[in-house]
């Protein structure tokens, strides 16, 4: 008996065609990792870590639970990846503000303006800072998030310390100015702006707070 295949072709012909066109194995990756991280971060940003379920993340990313686990690991790992991505983008933006070697006052003005543009969206949605708004609460119960948050704060302090020390060297600040202490003040203002923005404080008040910090660090403008 001759074994038949679809459309009446014999087995030998079917095998020859199969050798020319190999069978596809599995489904191709149908997601964009960057887009998925962005979508996941938006959910965490809005609902917080504890308030975000796997179903929420699946719906936002368009991926089912098995796909989420395969791509990013568990919920905690995914959250940490969104935090790391946010930090990388923030640091890159801050570094870009230093292009052209601007005076310290100009840099800090741009620094706080960029932060407020992120904390308060064009449609007036006051969401604050992603890290401060979500990690600060989760850090109490999660050592990994707490370590990430502490490292992020230290990183911002170090960036600002370097910028302020350079400004002091150029004569923009008194010789007895303490770059590290001023950097902590500048960083503390950044975090205060994030919390106040999330609380719905008007932007004009936040800009006034940033200006007061500028005058404290750089002297009256």
PDB file of C-alpha atoms in Angstrom:
ATOM      1  CA  UNK A   1       0.000   0.000   0.000  1.00  0.00           C
ATOM      2  CA  UNK A   2       1.281   3.452  -0.914  1.00  0.00           C
ATOM      3  CA  UNK A   3       1.056   5.916   1.992  1.00  0.00           C
ATOM      4  CA  UNK A   4      -0.811   8.982   0.878  1.00  0.00           C
ATOM      5  CA  UNK A   5      -0.260  12.534   1.968  1.00  0.00           C
ATOM      6  CA  UNK A   6      -2.517  15.589   1.526  1.00  0.00           C
ATOM      7  CA  UNK A   7      -3.560  16.362  -2.052  1.00  0.00           C
ATOM      8  CA  UNK A   8      -2.828  12.801  -3.137  1.00  0.00           C
ATOM      9  CA  UNK A   9       0.964  13.114  -3.302  1.00  0.00           C
ATOM     10  CA  UNK A  10       2.979  10.044  -2.441  1.00  0.00           C
ATOM     11  CA  UNK A  11       5.216   9.829   0.591  1.00  0.00           C
ATOM     12  CA  UNK A  12       8.482  10.218  -1.350  1.00  0.00           C
ATOM     13  CA  UNK A  13       7.428  13.520  -2.886  1.00  0.00           C
ATOM     14  CA  UNK A  14       6.204  14.837   0.439  1.00  0.00           C
ATOM     15  CA  UNK A  15       9.534  13.947   2.082  1.00  0.00           C
ATOM     16  CA  UNK A  16      11.492  15.736  -0.665  1.00  0.00           C
ATOM     17  CA  UNK A  17       9.500  18.933  -0.115  1.00  0.00           C
ATOM     18  CA  UNK A  18       9.906  18.660   3.638  1.00  0.00           C
ATOM     19  CA  UNK A  19      13.685  18.467   3.225  1.00  0.00           C
ATOM     20  CA  UNK A  20      13.664  21.691   1.187  1.00  0.00           C
ATOM     21  CA  UNK A  21      11.445  23.621   3.628  1.00  0.00           C
ATOM     22  CA  UNK A  22      12.276  22.712   7.270  1.00  0.00           C
ATOM     23  CA  UNK A  23       9.480  22.751   9.800  1.00  0.00           C
ATOM     24  CA  UNK A  24       9.339  25.885  11.942  1.00  0.00           C
ATOM     25  CA  UNK A  25       9.969  25.305  15.603  1.00  0.00           C
ATOM     26  CA  UNK A  26       8.091  27.380  18.137  1.00  0.00           C
ATOM     27  CA  UNK A  27       6.639  30.843  17.724  1.00  0.00           C
ATOM     28  CA  UNK A  28       8.840  33.865  16.992  1.00  0.00           C
ATOM     29  CA  UNK A  29       9.321  36.402  19.782  1.00  0.00           C
ATOM     30  CA  UNK A  30       6.371  38.741  19.308  1.00  0.00           C
ATOM     31  CA  UNK A  31       7.218  41.422  21.859  1.00  0.00           C
ATOM     32  CA  UNK A  32       9.567  44.360  22.077  1.00  0.00           C
ATOM     33  CA  UNK A  33      11.456  44.225  25.410  1.00  0.00           C
ATOM     34  CA  UNK A  34      11.764  48.009  25.664  1.00  0.00           C
ATOM     35  CA  UNK A  35       8.088  48.555  24.943  1.00  0.00           C
ATOM     36  CA  UNK A  36       7.150  45.848  27.422  1.00  0.00           C
ATOM     37  CA  UNK A  37       9.268  47.457  30.153  1.00  0.00           C
ATOM     38  CA  UNK A  38       7.712  50.832  29.403  1.00  0.00           C
ATOM     39  CA  UNK A  39       4.210  49.399  29.622  1.00  0.00           C
ATOM     40  CA  UNK A  40       4.997  47.553  32.865  1.00  0.00           C
ATOM     41  CA  UNK A  41       6.517  50.687  34.415  1.00  0.00           C
ATOM     42  CA  UNK A  42       3.387  52.686  33.616  1.00  0.00           C
ATOM     43  CA  UNK A  43       1.298  50.193  35.566  1.00  0.00           C
ATOM     44  CA  UNK A  44       3.675  50.121  38.546  1.00  0.00           C
ATOM     45  CA  UNK A  45       3.832  53.921  38.458  1.00  0.00           C
ATOM     46  CA  UNK A  46       0.060  54.232  38.621  1.00  0.00           C
ATOM     47  CA  UNK A  47      -0.825  51.402  41.012  1.00  0.00           C
ATOM     48  CA  UNK A  48       2.363  50.883  43.002  1.00  0.00           C
ATOM     49  CA  UNK A  49       4.181  47.582  43.371  1.00  0.00           C
ATOM     50  CA  UNK A  50       1.736  45.874  45.722  1.00  0.00           C
ATOM     51  CA  UNK A  51      -1.284  47.182  43.841  1.00  0.00           C
ATOM     52  CA  UNK A  52      -0.071  45.756  40.532  1.00  0.00           C
ATOM     53  CA  UNK A  53      -1.079  42.190  39.708  1.00  0.00           C
ATOM     54  CA  UNK A  54       0.361  39.822  37.140  1.00  0.00           C
ATOM     55  CA  UNK A  55      -2.905  40.133  35.248  1.00  0.00           C
ATOM     56  CA  UNK A  56      -2.371  43.917  35.128  1.00  0.00           C
ATOM     57  CA  UNK A  57       1.121  43.417  33.729  1.00  0.00           C
ATOM     58  CA  UNK A  58      -0.050  40.838  31.221  1.00  0.00           C
ATOM     59  CA  UNK A  59      -2.779  43.147  29.975  1.00  0.00           C
ATOM     60  CA  UNK A  60      -0.427  46.134  29.709  1.00  0.00           C
ATOM     61  CA  UNK A  61       2.341  44.284  27.879  1.00  0.00           C
ATOM     62  CA  UNK A  62       0.122  42.058  25.765  1.00  0.00           C
ATOM     63  CA  UNK A  63       1.953  38.999  27.107  1.00  0.00           C
ATOM     64  CA  UNK A  64       0.522  36.061  29.014  1.00  0.00           C
ATOM     65  CA  UNK A  65       1.966  34.977  32.352  1.00  0.00           C
ATOM     66  CA  UNK A  66       4.269  32.257  30.994  1.00  0.00           C
ATOM     67  CA  UNK A  67       5.678  34.710  28.457  1.00  0.00           C
ATOM     68  CA  UNK A  68       6.254  37.329  31.158  1.00  0.00           C
ATOM     69  CA  UNK A  69       8.127  34.837  33.321  1.00  0.00           C
ATOM     70  CA  UNK A  70      10.194  33.632  30.384  1.00  0.00           C
ATOM     71  CA  UNK A  71      11.131  37.142  29.303  1.00  0.00           C
ATOM     72  CA  UNK A  72      11.618  38.956  32.599  1.00  0.00           C
ATOM     73  CA  UNK A  73      11.421  36.517  35.502  1.00  0.00           C
ATOM     74  CA  UNK A  74       9.027  37.031  38.396  1.00  0.00           C
ATOM     75  CA  UNK A  75       7.200  40.228  39.342  1.00  0.00           C
ATOM     76  CA  UNK A  76      10.010  41.500  41.575  1.00  0.00           C
ATOM     77  CA  UNK A  77      12.633  40.959  38.881  1.00  0.00           C
ATOM     78  CA  UNK A  78      10.482  42.724  36.295  1.00  0.00           C
ATOM     79  CA  UNK A  79       9.957  45.646  38.671  1.00  0.00           C
ATOM     80  CA  UNK A  80      13.686  45.960  39.362  1.00  0.00           C
ATOM     81  CA  UNK A  81      14.346  45.969  35.623  1.00  0.00           C
ATOM     82  CA  UNK A  82      11.907  48.837  35.134  1.00  0.00           C
ATOM     83  CA  UNK A  83      13.628  50.750  37.931  1.00  0.00           C
ATOM     84  CA  UNK A  84      17.060  50.162  36.389  1.00  0.00           C
ATOM     85  CA  UNK A  85      15.833  51.330  33.005  1.00  0.00           C
ATOM     86  CA  UNK A  86      14.303  54.481  34.505  1.00  0.00           C
ATOM     87  CA  UNK A  87      17.553  55.244  36.336  1.00  0.00           C
ATOM     88  CA  UNK A  88      19.623  54.793  33.186  1.00  0.00           C
ATOM     89  CA  UNK A  89      17.385  57.182  31.274  1.00  0.00           C
ATOM     90  CA  UNK A  90      17.471  59.762  34.083  1.00  0.00           C
ATOM     91  CA  UNK A  91      21.261  59.637  34.340  1.00  0.00           C
ATOM     92  CA  UNK A  92      21.632  59.928  30.579  1.00  0.00           C
ATOM     93  CA  UNK A  93      19.361  62.980  30.586  1.00  0.00           C
ATOM     94  CA  UNK A  94      21.349  64.589  33.411  1.00  0.00           C
ATOM     95  CA  UNK A  95      24.638  63.944  31.616  1.00  0.00           C
ATOM     96  CA  UNK A  96      23.250  65.511  28.463  1.00  0.00           C
ATOM     97  CA  UNK A  97      22.464  68.672  30.428  1.00  0.00           C
ATOM     98  CA  UNK A  98      26.199  69.070  31.038  1.00  0.00           C
ATOM     99  CA  UNK A  99      26.979  69.393  27.334  1.00  0.00           C
ATOM    100  CA  UNK A 100      28.643  72.704  26.598  1.00  0.00           C
ATOM    101  CA  UNK A 101      29.921  72.967  30.173  1.00  0.00           C
ATOM    102  CA  UNK A 102      27.157  75.304  31.437  1.00  0.00           C
ATOM    103  CA  UNK A 103      27.508  77.336  34.659  1.00  0.00           C
ATOM    104  CA  UNK A 104      26.195  75.577  37.759  1.00  0.00           C
ATOM    105  CA  UNK A 105      23.081  77.755  37.971  1.00  0.00           C
ATOM    106  CA  UNK A 106      22.177  77.033  34.359  1.00  0.00           C
ATOM    107  CA  UNK A 107      22.713  73.306  34.856  1.00  0.00           C
ATOM    108  CA  UNK A 108      20.542  73.197  37.984  1.00  0.00           C
ATOM    109  CA  UNK A 109      17.807  75.232  36.305  1.00  0.00           C
ATOM    110  CA  UNK A 110      17.724  72.705  33.472  1.00  0.00           C
ATOM    111  CA  UNK A 111      18.004  69.833  35.949  1.00  0.00           C
ATOM    112  CA  UNK A 112      14.910  70.842  37.902  1.00  0.00           C
ATOM    113  CA  UNK A 113      12.946  71.888  34.821  1.00  0.00           C
ATOM    114  CA  UNK A 114      13.550  68.495  33.239  1.00  0.00           C
ATOM    115  CA  UNK A 115      12.483  66.764  36.432  1.00  0.00           C
ATOM    116  CA  UNK A 116       9.241  68.755  36.654  1.00  0.00           C
ATOM    117  CA  UNK A 117       8.472  68.015  33.012  1.00  0.00           C
ATOM    118  CA  UNK A 118       8.687  64.345  33.925  1.00  0.00           C
ATOM    119  CA  UNK A 119       6.836  64.613  37.230  1.00  0.00           C
ATOM    120  CA  UNK A 120       3.916  66.549  35.743  1.00  0.00           C
ATOM    121  CA  UNK A 121       2.832  65.405  32.295  1.00  0.00           C
ATOM    122  CA  UNK A 122       1.515  67.699  29.568  1.00  0.00           C
ATOM    123  CA  UNK A 123      -2.047  66.718  30.390  1.00  0.00           C
ATOM    124  CA  UNK A 124      -1.490  67.780  34.005  1.00  0.00           C
ATOM    125  CA  UNK A 125      -1.174  64.273  35.413  1.00  0.00           C
ATOM    126  CA  UNK A 126       0.910  64.677  38.596  1.00  0.00           C
ATOM    127  CA  UNK A 127       2.701  61.365  38.891  1.00  0.00           C
ATOM    128  CA  UNK A 128       5.984  62.420  40.497  1.00  0.00           C
ATOM    129  CA  UNK A 129       9.171  60.381  40.208  1.00  0.00           C
ATOM    130  CA  UNK A 130       8.886  56.690  39.355  1.00  0.00           C
ATOM    131  CA  UNK A 131      11.604  55.607  41.780  1.00  0.00           C
ATOM    132  CA  UNK A 132      10.607  57.861  44.669  1.00  0.00           C
ATOM    133  CA  UNK A 133       6.900  57.219  44.165  1.00  0.00           C
ATOM    134  CA  UNK A 134       7.109  53.429  44.090  1.00  0.00           C
ATOM    135  CA  UNK A 135      10.433  52.210  45.489  1.00  0.00           C
ATOM    136  CA  UNK A 136      10.343  54.339  48.646  1.00  0.00           C
ATOM    137  CA  UNK A 137       7.315  52.430  49.926  1.00  0.00           C
ATOM    138  CA  UNK A 138       8.362  49.003  48.685  1.00  0.00           C
ATOM    139  CA  UNK A 139      11.859  49.394  50.180  1.00  0.00           C
ATOM    140  CA  UNK A 140      10.497  48.878  53.690  1.00  0.00           C
ATOM    141  CA  UNK A 141       9.670  45.233  53.012  1.00  0.00           C
ATOM    142  CA  UNK A 142      12.003  44.372  50.141  1.00  0.00           C
ATOM    143  CA  UNK A 143      15.792  44.383  50.747  1.00  0.00           C
ATOM    144  CA  UNK A 144      16.584  44.322  47.020  1.00  0.00           C
ATOM    145  CA  UNK A 145      14.461  47.373  46.342  1.00  0.00           C
ATOM    146  CA  UNK A 146      15.923  49.106  49.406  1.00  0.00           C
ATOM    147  CA  UNK A 147      19.462  48.446  48.147  1.00  0.00           C
ATOM    148  CA  UNK A 148      18.539  49.728  44.692  1.00  0.00           C
ATOM    149  CA  UNK A 149      17.005  52.885  46.139  1.00  0.00           C
ATOM    150  CA  UNK A 150      20.048  53.607  48.321  1.00  0.00           C
ATOM    151  CA  UNK A 151      22.389  53.062  45.378  1.00  0.00           C
ATOM    152  CA  UNK A 152      20.319  55.392  43.192  1.00  0.00           C
ATOM    153  CA  UNK A 153      20.402  58.143  45.802  1.00  0.00           C
ATOM    154  CA  UNK A 154      24.155  57.778  46.220  1.00  0.00           C
ATOM    155  CA  UNK A 155      24.592  57.890  42.453  1.00  0.00           C
ATOM    156  CA  UNK A 156      22.683  61.167  42.188  1.00  0.00           C
ATOM    157  CA  UNK A 157      24.669  62.594  45.100  1.00  0.00           C
ATOM    158  CA  UNK A 158      27.922  61.650  43.367  1.00  0.00           C
ATOM    159  CA  UNK A 159      26.861  63.187  40.069  1.00  0.00           C
ATOM    160  CA  UNK A 160      25.862  66.459  41.699  1.00  0.00           C
ATOM    161  CA  UNK A 161      28.945  66.499  43.938  1.00  0.00           C
ATOM    162  CA  UNK A 162      31.157  66.314  40.861  1.00  0.00           C
ATOM    163  CA  UNK A 163      29.267  69.096  39.098  1.00  0.00           C
ATOM    164  CA  UNK A 164      29.338  71.369  42.150  1.00  0.00           C
ATOM    165  CA  UNK A 165      33.019  70.680  42.865  1.00  0.00           C
ATOM    166  CA  UNK A 166      33.849  71.649  39.288  1.00  0.00           C
ATOM    167  CA  UNK A 167      31.836  74.861  39.657  1.00  0.00           C
ATOM    168  CA  UNK A 168      33.725  75.688  42.842  1.00  0.00           C
ATOM    169  CA  UNK A 169      36.997  75.144  40.994  1.00  0.00           C
ATOM    170  CA  UNK A 170      35.887  77.648  38.339  1.00  0.00           C
ATOM    171  CA  UNK A 171      35.166  80.248  40.990  1.00  0.00           C
ATOM    172  CA  UNK A 172      31.377  80.022  40.806  1.00  0.00           C
ATOM    173  CA  UNK A 173      31.179  79.135  44.507  1.00  0.00           C
ATOM    174  CA  UNK A 174      33.191  80.181  47.564  1.00  0.00           C
ATOM    175  CA  UNK A 175      36.305  78.120  48.243  1.00  0.00           C
ATOM    176  CA  UNK A 176      34.875  76.928  51.556  1.00  0.00           C
ATOM    177  CA  UNK A 177      31.721  75.550  49.894  1.00  0.00           C
ATOM    178  CA  UNK A 178      31.126  71.863  50.633  1.00  0.00           C
ATOM    179  CA  UNK A 179      30.246  70.133  47.316  1.00  0.00           C
ATOM    180  CA  UNK A 180      28.927  66.980  48.981  1.00  0.00           C
ATOM    181  CA  UNK A 181      26.657  68.847  51.397  1.00  0.00           C
ATOM    182  CA  UNK A 182      25.337  71.064  48.598  1.00  0.00           C
ATOM    183  CA  UNK A 183      24.785  68.002  46.415  1.00  0.00           C
ATOM    184  CA  UNK A 184      22.699  66.400  49.148  1.00  0.00           C
ATOM    185  CA  UNK A 185      20.654  69.591  49.384  1.00  0.00           C
ATOM    186  CA  UNK A 186      20.140  69.625  45.607  1.00  0.00           C
ATOM    187  CA  UNK A 187      19.198  65.925  45.617  1.00  0.00           C
ATOM    188  CA  UNK A 188      16.869  66.412  48.581  1.00  0.00           C
ATOM    189  CA  UNK A 189      15.065  69.179  46.710  1.00  0.00           C
ATOM    190  CA  UNK A 190      14.677  66.876  43.734  1.00  0.00           C
ATOM    191  CA  UNK A 191      12.972  64.262  45.902  1.00  0.00           C
ATOM    192  CA  UNK A 192      10.810  66.897  47.593  1.00  0.00           C
ATOM    193  CA  UNK A 193       9.658  68.124  44.192  1.00  0.00           C
ATOM    194  CA  UNK A 194       8.733  64.541  43.281  1.00  0.00           C
ATOM    195  CA  UNK A 195       6.612  64.044  46.400  1.00  0.00           C
ATOM    196  CA  UNK A 196       4.954  67.454  46.176  1.00  0.00           C
ATOM    197  CA  UNK A 197       4.200  66.964  42.486  1.00  0.00           C
ATOM    198  CA  UNK A 198       2.519  63.654  43.267  1.00  0.00           C
ATOM    199  CA  UNK A 199       0.498  65.431  45.955  1.00  0.00           C
ATOM    200  CA  UNK A 200      -0.828  67.849  43.351  1.00  0.00           C
ATOM    201  CA  UNK A 201       1.081  70.964  44.426  1.00  0.00           C
ATOM    202  CA  UNK A 202       0.871  73.524  41.574  1.00  0.00           C
ATOM    203  CA  UNK A 203       3.886  73.717  39.300  1.00  0.00           C
ATOM    204  CA  UNK A 204       4.476  77.384  40.061  1.00  0.00           C
ATOM    205  CA  UNK A 205       5.027  76.534  43.718  1.00  0.00           C
ATOM    206  CA  UNK A 206       7.399  73.753  42.778  1.00  0.00           C
ATOM    207  CA  UNK A 207       9.348  76.074  40.498  1.00  0.00           C
ATOM    208  CA  UNK A 208       9.605  78.577  43.360  1.00  0.00           C
ATOM    209  CA  UNK A 209      11.001  75.860  45.618  1.00  0.00           C
ATOM    210  CA  UNK A 210      13.586  74.912  42.996  1.00  0.00           C
ATOM    211  CA  UNK A 211      14.546  78.580  42.576  1.00  0.00           C
ATOM    212  CA  UNK A 212      15.031  78.928  46.333  1.00  0.00           C
ATOM    213  CA  UNK A 213      17.420  75.983  46.297  1.00  0.00           C
ATOM    214  CA  UNK A 214      19.308  77.541  43.385  1.00  0.00           C
ATOM    215  CA  UNK A 215      19.747  80.759  45.342  1.00  0.00           C
ATOM    216  CA  UNK A 216      20.897  78.837  48.395  1.00  0.00           C
ATOM    217  CA  UNK A 217      23.525  76.904  46.461  1.00  0.00           C
ATOM    218  CA  UNK A 218      24.642  79.479  43.895  1.00  0.00           C
ATOM    219  CA  UNK A 219      23.797  82.726  45.654  1.00  0.00           C
ATOM    220  CA  UNK A 220      21.026  85.165  44.705  1.00  0.00           C
ATOM    221  CA  UNK A 221      20.491  85.211  40.963  1.00  0.00           C
TER     222      UNK A 221
END
